[in-house]
Coordinates of C-alpha atoms and ligand atoms in Angstrom, one line a residue:
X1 CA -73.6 -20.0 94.2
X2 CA -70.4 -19.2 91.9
X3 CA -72.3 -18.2 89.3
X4 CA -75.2 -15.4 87.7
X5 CA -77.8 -16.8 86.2
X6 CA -80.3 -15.9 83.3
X7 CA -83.4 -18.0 83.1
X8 CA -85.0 -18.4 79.7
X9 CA -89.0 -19.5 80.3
X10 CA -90.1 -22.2 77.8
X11 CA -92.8 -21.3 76.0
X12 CA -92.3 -23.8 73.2
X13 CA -89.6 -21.8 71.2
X14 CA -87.4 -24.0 69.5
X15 CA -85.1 -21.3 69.8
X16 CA -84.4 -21.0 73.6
X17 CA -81.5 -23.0 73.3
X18 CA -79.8 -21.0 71.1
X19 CA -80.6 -17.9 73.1
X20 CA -79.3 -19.8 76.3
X21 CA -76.0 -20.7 74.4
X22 CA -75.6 -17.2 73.4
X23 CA -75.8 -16.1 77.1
X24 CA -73.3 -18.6 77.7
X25 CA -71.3 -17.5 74.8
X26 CA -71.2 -14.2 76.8
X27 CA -69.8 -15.7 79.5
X28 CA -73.0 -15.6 81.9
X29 CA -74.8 -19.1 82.8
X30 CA -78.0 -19.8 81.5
X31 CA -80.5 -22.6 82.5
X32 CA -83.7 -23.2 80.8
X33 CA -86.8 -23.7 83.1
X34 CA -90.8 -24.6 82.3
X35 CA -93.3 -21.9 81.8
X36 CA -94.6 -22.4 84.9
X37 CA -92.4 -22.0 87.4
X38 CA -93.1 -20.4 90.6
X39 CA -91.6 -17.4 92.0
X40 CA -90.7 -18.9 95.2
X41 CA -89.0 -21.8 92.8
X42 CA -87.2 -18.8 90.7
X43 CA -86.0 -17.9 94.1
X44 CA -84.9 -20.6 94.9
X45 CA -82.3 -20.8 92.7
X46 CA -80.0 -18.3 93.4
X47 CA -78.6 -15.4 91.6
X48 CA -81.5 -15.1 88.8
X49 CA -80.5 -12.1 87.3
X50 CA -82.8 -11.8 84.5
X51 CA -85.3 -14.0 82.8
X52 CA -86.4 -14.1 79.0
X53 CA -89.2 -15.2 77.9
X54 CA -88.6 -16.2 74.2
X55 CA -92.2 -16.3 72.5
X56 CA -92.7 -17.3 68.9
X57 CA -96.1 -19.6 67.2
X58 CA -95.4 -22.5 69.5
X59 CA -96.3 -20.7 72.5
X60 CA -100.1 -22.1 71.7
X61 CA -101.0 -25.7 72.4
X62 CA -104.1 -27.0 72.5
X63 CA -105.5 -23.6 71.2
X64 CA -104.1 -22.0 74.6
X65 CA -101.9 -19.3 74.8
X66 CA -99.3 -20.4 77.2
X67 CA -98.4 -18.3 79.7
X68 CA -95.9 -17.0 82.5
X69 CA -97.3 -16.8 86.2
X70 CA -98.4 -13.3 86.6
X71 CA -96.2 -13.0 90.1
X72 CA -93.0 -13.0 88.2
X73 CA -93.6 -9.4 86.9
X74 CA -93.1 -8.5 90.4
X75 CA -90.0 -10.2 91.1
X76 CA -88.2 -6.9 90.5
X77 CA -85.8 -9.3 88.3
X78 CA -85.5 -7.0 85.3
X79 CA -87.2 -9.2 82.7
X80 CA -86.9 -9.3 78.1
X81 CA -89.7 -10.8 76.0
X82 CA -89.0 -11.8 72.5
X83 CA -91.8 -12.1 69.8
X84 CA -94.4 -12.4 72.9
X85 CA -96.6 -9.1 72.5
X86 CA -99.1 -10.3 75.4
X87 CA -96.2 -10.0 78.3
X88 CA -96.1 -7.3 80.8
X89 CA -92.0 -6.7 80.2
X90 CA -90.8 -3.3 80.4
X91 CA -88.3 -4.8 77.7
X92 CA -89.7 -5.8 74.5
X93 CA -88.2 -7.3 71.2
X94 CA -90.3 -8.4 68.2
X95 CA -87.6 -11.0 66.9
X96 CA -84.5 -12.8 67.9
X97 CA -81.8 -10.7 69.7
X98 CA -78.9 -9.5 67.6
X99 CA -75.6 -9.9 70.6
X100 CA -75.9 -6.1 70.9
X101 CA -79.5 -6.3 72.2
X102 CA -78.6 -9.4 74.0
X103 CA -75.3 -8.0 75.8
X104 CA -77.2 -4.5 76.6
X105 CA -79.6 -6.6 78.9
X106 CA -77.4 -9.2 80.2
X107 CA -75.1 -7.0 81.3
X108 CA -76.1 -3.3 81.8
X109 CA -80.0 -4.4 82.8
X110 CA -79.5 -7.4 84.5
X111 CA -75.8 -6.0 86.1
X112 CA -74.7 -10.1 85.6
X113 CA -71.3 -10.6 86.0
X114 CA -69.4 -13.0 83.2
X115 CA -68.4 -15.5 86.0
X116 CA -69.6 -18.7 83.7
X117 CA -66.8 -21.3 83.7
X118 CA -66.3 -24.9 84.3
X119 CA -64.8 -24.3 87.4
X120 CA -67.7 -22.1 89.0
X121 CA -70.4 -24.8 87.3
X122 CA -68.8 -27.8 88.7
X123 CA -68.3 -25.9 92.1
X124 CA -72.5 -25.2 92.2
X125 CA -73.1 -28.4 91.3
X126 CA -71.0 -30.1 94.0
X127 CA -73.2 -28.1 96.5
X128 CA -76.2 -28.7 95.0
X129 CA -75.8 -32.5 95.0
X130 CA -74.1 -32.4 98.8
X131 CA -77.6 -30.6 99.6
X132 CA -79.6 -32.7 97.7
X133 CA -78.2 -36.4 99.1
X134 CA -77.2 -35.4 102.2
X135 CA -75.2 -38.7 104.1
X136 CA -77.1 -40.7 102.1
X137 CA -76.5 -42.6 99.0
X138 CA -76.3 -42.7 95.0
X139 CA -76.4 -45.6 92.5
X140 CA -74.9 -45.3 89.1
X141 CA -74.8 -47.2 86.0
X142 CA -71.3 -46.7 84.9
X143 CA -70.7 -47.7 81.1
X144 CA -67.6 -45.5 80.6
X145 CA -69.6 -43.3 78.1
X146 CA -68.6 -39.6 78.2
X147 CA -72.0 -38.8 80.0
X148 CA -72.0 -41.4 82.5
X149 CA -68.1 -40.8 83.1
X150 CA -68.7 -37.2 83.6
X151 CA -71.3 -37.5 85.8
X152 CA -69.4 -40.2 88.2
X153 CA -66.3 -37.7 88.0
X154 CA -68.7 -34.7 89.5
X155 CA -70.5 -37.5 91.7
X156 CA -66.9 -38.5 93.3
X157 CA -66.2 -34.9 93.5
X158 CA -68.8 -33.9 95.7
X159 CA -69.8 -37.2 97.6
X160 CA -66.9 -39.7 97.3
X161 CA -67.4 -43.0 98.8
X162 CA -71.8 -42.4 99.5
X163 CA -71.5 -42.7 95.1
X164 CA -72.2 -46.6 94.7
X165 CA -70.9 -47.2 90.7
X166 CA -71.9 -50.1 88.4
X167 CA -70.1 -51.1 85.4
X168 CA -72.3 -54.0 83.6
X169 CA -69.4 -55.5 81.2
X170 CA -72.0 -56.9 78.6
X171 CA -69.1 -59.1 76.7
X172 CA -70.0 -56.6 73.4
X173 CA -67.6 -53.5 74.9
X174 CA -64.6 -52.5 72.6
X175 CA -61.3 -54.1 73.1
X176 CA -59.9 -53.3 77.1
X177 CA -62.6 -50.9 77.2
X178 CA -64.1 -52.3 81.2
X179 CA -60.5 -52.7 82.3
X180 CA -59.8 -49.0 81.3
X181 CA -63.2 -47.8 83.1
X182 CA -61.7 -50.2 85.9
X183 CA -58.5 -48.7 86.0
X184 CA -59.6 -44.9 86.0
X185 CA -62.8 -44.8 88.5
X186 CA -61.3 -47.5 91.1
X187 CA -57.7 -47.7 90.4
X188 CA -57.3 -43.8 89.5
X189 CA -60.3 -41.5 91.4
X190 CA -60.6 -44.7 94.0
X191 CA -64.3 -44.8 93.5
X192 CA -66.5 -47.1 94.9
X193 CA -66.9 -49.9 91.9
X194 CA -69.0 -52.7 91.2
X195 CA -67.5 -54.4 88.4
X196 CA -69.7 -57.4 86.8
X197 CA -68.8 -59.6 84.2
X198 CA -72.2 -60.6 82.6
X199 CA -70.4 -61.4 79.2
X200 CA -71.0 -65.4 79.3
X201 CA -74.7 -64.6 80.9
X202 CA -75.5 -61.8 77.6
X203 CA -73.9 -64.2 75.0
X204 CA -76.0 -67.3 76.2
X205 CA -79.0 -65.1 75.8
X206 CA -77.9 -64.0 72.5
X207 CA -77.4 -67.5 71.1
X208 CA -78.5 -67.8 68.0
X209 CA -80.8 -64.9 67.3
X210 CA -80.2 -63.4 64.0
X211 CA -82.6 -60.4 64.2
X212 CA -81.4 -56.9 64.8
X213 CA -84.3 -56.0 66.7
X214 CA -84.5 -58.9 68.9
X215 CA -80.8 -58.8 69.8
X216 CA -81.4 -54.9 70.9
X217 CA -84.2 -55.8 72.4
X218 CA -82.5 -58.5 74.6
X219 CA -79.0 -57.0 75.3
X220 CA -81.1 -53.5 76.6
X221 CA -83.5 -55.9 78.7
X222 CA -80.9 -58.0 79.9
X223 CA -78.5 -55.0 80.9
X224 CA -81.8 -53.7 83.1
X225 CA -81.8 -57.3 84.9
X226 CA -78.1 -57.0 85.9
X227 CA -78.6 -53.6 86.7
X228 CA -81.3 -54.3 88.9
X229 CA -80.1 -57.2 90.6
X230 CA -77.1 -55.6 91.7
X231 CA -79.5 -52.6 93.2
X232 CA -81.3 -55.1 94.8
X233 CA -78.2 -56.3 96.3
X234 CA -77.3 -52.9 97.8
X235 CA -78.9 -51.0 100.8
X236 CA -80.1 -48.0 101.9
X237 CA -79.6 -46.4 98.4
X238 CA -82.3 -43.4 97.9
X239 CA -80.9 -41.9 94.3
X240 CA -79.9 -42.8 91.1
X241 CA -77.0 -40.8 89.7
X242 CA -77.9 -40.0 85.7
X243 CA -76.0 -38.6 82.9
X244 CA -79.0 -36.5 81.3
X245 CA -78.0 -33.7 79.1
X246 CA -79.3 -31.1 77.6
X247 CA -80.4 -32.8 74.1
X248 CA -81.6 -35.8 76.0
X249 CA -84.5 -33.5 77.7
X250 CA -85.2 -31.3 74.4
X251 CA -85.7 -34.7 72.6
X252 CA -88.0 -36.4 75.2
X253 CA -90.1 -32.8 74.8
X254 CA -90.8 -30.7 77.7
X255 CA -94.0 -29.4 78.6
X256 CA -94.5 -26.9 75.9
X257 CA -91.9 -28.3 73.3
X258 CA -92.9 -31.6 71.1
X259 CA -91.7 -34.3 71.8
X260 CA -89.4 -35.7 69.1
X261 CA -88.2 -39.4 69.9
X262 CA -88.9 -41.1 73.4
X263 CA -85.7 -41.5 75.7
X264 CA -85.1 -43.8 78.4
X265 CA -82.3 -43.1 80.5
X266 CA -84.0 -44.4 83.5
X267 CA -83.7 -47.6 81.8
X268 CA -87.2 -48.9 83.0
X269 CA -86.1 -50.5 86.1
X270 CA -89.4 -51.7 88.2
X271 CA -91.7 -49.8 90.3
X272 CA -90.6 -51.0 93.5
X273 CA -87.2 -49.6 92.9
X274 CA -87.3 -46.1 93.5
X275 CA -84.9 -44.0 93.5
X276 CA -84.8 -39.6 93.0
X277 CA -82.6 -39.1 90.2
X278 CA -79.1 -36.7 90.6
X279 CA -78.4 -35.2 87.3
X280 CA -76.2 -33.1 87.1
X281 CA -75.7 -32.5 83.7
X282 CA -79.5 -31.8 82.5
X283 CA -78.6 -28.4 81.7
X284 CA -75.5 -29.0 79.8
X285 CA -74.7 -29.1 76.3
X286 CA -72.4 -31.8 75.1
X287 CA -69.2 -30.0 74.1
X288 CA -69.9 -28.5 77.6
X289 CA -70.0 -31.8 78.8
X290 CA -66.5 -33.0 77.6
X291 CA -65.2 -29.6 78.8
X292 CA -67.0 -30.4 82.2
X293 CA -64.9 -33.9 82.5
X294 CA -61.7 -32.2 81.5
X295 CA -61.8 -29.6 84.4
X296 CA -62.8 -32.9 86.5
X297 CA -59.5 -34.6 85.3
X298 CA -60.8 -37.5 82.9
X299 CA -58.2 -38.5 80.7
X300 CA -58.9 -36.7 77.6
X301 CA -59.3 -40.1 75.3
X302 CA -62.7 -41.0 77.8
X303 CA -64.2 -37.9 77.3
X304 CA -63.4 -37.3 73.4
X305 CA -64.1 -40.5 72.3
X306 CA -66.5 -41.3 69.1
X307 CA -70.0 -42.2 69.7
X308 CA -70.5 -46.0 70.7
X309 CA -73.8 -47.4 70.1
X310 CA -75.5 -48.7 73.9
X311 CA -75.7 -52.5 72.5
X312 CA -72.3 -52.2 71.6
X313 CA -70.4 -54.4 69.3
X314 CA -72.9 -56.9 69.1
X315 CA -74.6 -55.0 66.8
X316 CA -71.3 -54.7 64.4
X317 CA -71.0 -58.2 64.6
X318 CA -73.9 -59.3 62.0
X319 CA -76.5 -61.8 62.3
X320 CA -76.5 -64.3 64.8
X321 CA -73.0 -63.4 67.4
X322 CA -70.6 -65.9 67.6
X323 CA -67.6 -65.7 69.6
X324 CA -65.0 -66.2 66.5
X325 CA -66.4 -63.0 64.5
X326 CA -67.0 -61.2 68.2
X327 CA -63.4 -61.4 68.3
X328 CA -62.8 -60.5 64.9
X329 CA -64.8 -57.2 65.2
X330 CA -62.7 -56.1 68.5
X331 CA -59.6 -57.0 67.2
X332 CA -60.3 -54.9 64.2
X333 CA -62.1 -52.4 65.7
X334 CA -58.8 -51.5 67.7
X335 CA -56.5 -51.9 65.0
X336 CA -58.5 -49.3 63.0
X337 CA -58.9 -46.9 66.1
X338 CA -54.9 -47.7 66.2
X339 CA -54.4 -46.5 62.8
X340 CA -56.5 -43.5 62.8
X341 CA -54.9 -42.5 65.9
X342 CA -51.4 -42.4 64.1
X343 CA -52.9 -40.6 60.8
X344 CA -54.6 -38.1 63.0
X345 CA -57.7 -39.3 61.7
X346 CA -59.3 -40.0 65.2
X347 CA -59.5 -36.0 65.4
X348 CA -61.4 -35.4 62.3
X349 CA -63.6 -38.2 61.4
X350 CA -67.0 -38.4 63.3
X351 CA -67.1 -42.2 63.8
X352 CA -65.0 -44.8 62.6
X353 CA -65.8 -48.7 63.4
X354 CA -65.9 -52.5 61.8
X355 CA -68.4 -54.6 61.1
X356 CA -68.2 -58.6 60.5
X357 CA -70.7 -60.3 58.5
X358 CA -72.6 -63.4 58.9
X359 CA -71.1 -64.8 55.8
X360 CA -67.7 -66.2 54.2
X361 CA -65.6 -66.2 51.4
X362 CA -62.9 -67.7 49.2
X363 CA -59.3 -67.1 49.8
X364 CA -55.7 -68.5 49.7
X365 CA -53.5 -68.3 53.0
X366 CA -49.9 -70.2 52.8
X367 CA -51.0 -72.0 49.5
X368 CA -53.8 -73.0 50.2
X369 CA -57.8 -72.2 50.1
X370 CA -59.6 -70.6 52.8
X371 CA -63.1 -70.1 53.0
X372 CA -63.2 -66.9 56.0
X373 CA -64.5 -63.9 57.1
X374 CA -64.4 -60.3 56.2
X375 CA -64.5 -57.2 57.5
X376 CA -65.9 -53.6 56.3
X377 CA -64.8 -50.9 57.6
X378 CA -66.9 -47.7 57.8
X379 CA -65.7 -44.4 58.4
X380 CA -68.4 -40.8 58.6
X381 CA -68.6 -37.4 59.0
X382 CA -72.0 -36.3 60.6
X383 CA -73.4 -33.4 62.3
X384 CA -76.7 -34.5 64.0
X385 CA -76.2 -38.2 63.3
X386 CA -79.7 -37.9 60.8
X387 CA -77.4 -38.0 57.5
X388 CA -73.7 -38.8 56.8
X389 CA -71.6 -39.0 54.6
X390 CA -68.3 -41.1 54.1
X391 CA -64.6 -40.0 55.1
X392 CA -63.0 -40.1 51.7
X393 CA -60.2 -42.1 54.2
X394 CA -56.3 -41.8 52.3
X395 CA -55.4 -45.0 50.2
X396 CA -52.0 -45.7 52.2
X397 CA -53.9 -45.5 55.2
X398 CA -56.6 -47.8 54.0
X399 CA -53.7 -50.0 52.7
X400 CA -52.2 -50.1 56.2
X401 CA -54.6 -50.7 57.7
X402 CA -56.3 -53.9 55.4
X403 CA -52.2 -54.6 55.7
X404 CA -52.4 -55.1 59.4
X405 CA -56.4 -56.7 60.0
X406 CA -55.1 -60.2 56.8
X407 CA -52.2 -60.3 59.3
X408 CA -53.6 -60.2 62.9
X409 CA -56.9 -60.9 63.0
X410 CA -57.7 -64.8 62.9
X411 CA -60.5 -66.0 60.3
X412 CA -60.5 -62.9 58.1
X413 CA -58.8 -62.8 54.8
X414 CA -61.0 -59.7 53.5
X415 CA -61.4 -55.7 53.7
X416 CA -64.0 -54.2 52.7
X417 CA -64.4 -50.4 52.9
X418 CA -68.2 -49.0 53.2
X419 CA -68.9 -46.4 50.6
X420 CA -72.5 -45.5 51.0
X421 CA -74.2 -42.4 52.7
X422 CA -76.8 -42.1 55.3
X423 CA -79.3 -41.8 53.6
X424 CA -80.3 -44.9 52.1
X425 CA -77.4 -46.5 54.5
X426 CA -78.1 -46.6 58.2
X427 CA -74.4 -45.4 59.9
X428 CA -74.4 -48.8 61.6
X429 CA -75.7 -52.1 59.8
X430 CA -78.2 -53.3 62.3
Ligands
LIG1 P1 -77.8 -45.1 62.8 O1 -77.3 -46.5 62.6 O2 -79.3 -45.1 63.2 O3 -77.0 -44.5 64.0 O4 -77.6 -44.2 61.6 C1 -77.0 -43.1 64.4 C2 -76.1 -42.9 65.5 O5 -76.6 -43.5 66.7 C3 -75.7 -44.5 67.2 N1 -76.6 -45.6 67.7 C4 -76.9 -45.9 69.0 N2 -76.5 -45.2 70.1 N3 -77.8 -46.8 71.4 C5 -77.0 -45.7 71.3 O6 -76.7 -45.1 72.3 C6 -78.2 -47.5 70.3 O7 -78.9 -48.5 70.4 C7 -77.7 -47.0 69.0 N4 -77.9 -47.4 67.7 C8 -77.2 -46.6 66.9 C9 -74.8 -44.9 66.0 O8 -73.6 -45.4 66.5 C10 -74.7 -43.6 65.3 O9 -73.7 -42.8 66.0

């Protein structure tokens, strides 16, 4: 291994993750791991320098104190509790670390050595995934997302052609977004690509349903059939490659931290499909992420790019999808992205996207009356995605922009721009 590594024990602390990010912040990996871990799985992996067990009121479930195997006292890995009076450490703090405290044990107790880059991570995790598939092979659901990007990047990296990708085109991506993933992972890092055009399959299903619920429900369900099916077609495939990070596994709650929302990465494919999952990622942080994919060469737009909501544009175009506002949201959607591009907006504005609703309006085109569609355009600044508030966007730009959807995009002759907040406004509309 490239790299020295502190382990943080979870105890429940909701505050391990900002210890492990100030570890990292000094320069020296971090990796959070379960309460319970064994010594001979400490040893295991590789160039534990320290460990800290961060305490603090969650630390009791159930009425049970939660504690550390006793054998790890004996490890002779020098070891820091934090508010956790009960623990056999020589080294004991009552509260949170100031960077002094935190530096003195990294680097004069545990002796680590600042050697935590992307370029020592990604070369640990190549081994580690060569070790862990061996000759065989690994199936990945490829939506050109910044995690599942990254993860197919490090996947190419370290096992080339035994990575088996699949990019489900769903007919609600954003305008040449499949021929882009096509063009970088086959055309660009030659990987091995299934490319599958399921848009006329997903639109038949989508006919007519007007509910925002059932279309999520039916364009995730569907998108597990294709997936499946193309798994099925496939042999000898024993993992599935997965772009877990960090967040993900703090959210889905881990042994001693609550759970806060359910997550479902694996997608629920069926019991008979199994497959060990390769993630890579699971210990990453999401800025660390897009720094991870830089350092593997991704072109800097895949891995910066604004968040994108899994059922895609069908949930921007409102109410029951048809093919004439479908197209009316993509062309719009690009000419916005065009246009915040050129302002520099694209840099500084959290998400930015159009929406076309169900209904029409009144309106004169060459001299005469129209009755078309509009679009909204809605532009945030968020931190967690839990509230937002709206990017107070620059007239001219807003002009230009209105300017350019009246002229290109057929059956629209209005623009709308979204003023409200989240909350009582959702950031997308279904
Ligand atoms: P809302 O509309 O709930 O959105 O304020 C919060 C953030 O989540 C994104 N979003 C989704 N992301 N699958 C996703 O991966 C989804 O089904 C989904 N729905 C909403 C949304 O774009 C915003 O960034």
């Amino acid at each position: 291994m490239k790299q020295d590594l502190i382990v943080i024990l979870d105890l429940g602390s909701t505050k391990n993750t900002i210890i492990a990010r100030a570890i990292r912040d000094l320069g020296v990996y971090s990796e959070i791991h379960p309460h319970d871990i064994t010594a001979e799985e400490l040893k295991a992996l590789k160039n534990v320098k320290g460990i800290v067990l961060n305490g603090g009121e969650n630390r009791i479930v159930d009425g049970q104190e939660v504690e550390v195997r006793p054998e790890l006292y004996d490890m002779g890995i020098p070891m820091l509790s934090i508010d956790y009076p009960q623990s056999k450490c020589a080294k004991q703090l009552n509260s949170l670390p100031d960077e002094d405290a935190l530096k003195n044990f990294v680097f004069e107790e545990c002796k680590a050595e600042a050697n935590w880059n992307m370029k020592n991570f990604i070369e640990d995790q190549v081994e580690l995934i060569r070790q862990q598939v061996g000759d065989r092979k690994v199936l990945l659901a490829l939506s050109g997302g910044v995690d599942s990007s990254v993860v197919a990047a490090m996947l190419i990296k370290a096992i080339g052609q035994q990575l088996v990708c699949v990019h489900v085109n769903h007919g609600l991506m954003r305008k040449n977004e499949s021929e882009n993933v096509v063009k970088v992972f086959r055309d660009e890092l030659h990987a091995n690509l299934i490319y599958v055009d399921a848009s006329e399959r997903f639109l038949g299903k989508l006919e007519n349903v007007a509910d925002p619920e059932q279309k999520r429900k039916i364009i995730g369900g569907e998108f597990i059939r294709v997936f499946e099916e193309e798994a099925r077609k496939l042999e000898g495939i024993d993992f599935l490659g997965q772009g877990t990070i960090y967040p993900d596994i703090i959210e889905s709650g881990t042994k001693t931290a609550k759970m806060v929302k359910s997550h479902h990465n694996v997608g629920g494919l069926p019991e008979d499909l199994k497959f060990e999952l390769v993630e890579p990622l699971k210990q990453l942080f999401k800025d660390e992420v897009r720094a991870c994919g830089v350092e593997l060469g991704l072109p800097h737009d895949m891995v910066y790019r604004q968040p994108f909501p899994g059922p895609g544009l069908g949930v921007r175009c409102l109410g029951a999808i048809t093919r004439d506002r479908l197209e009316a949201v993509r062309e719009s959607d690009a000419i916005l992205r065009e246009e915040f591009a050129k302002a520099g907006l694209d840099k500084k504005v959290w998400q930015y996207f159009t929406v076309v609703p169900d209904f029409k309006s009144v309106g004169m085109k060459n001299n005469a009356r129209v009755f078309e569609y509009m679009v909204i355009i809605r532009a945030i600044n968020t931190v967690d995605a839990m509230t937002a508030s709206i990017e107070k966007v620059d007239w001219d730009v807003l002009e230009r922009i209105t300017k350019r959807i009246l002229a290109e995009v057929e059956n629209v002759n209005r623009v709308c721009y979204d003023m409200s907040p989240k909350p009582p406004a959702t950031i997308e509309f279904e």
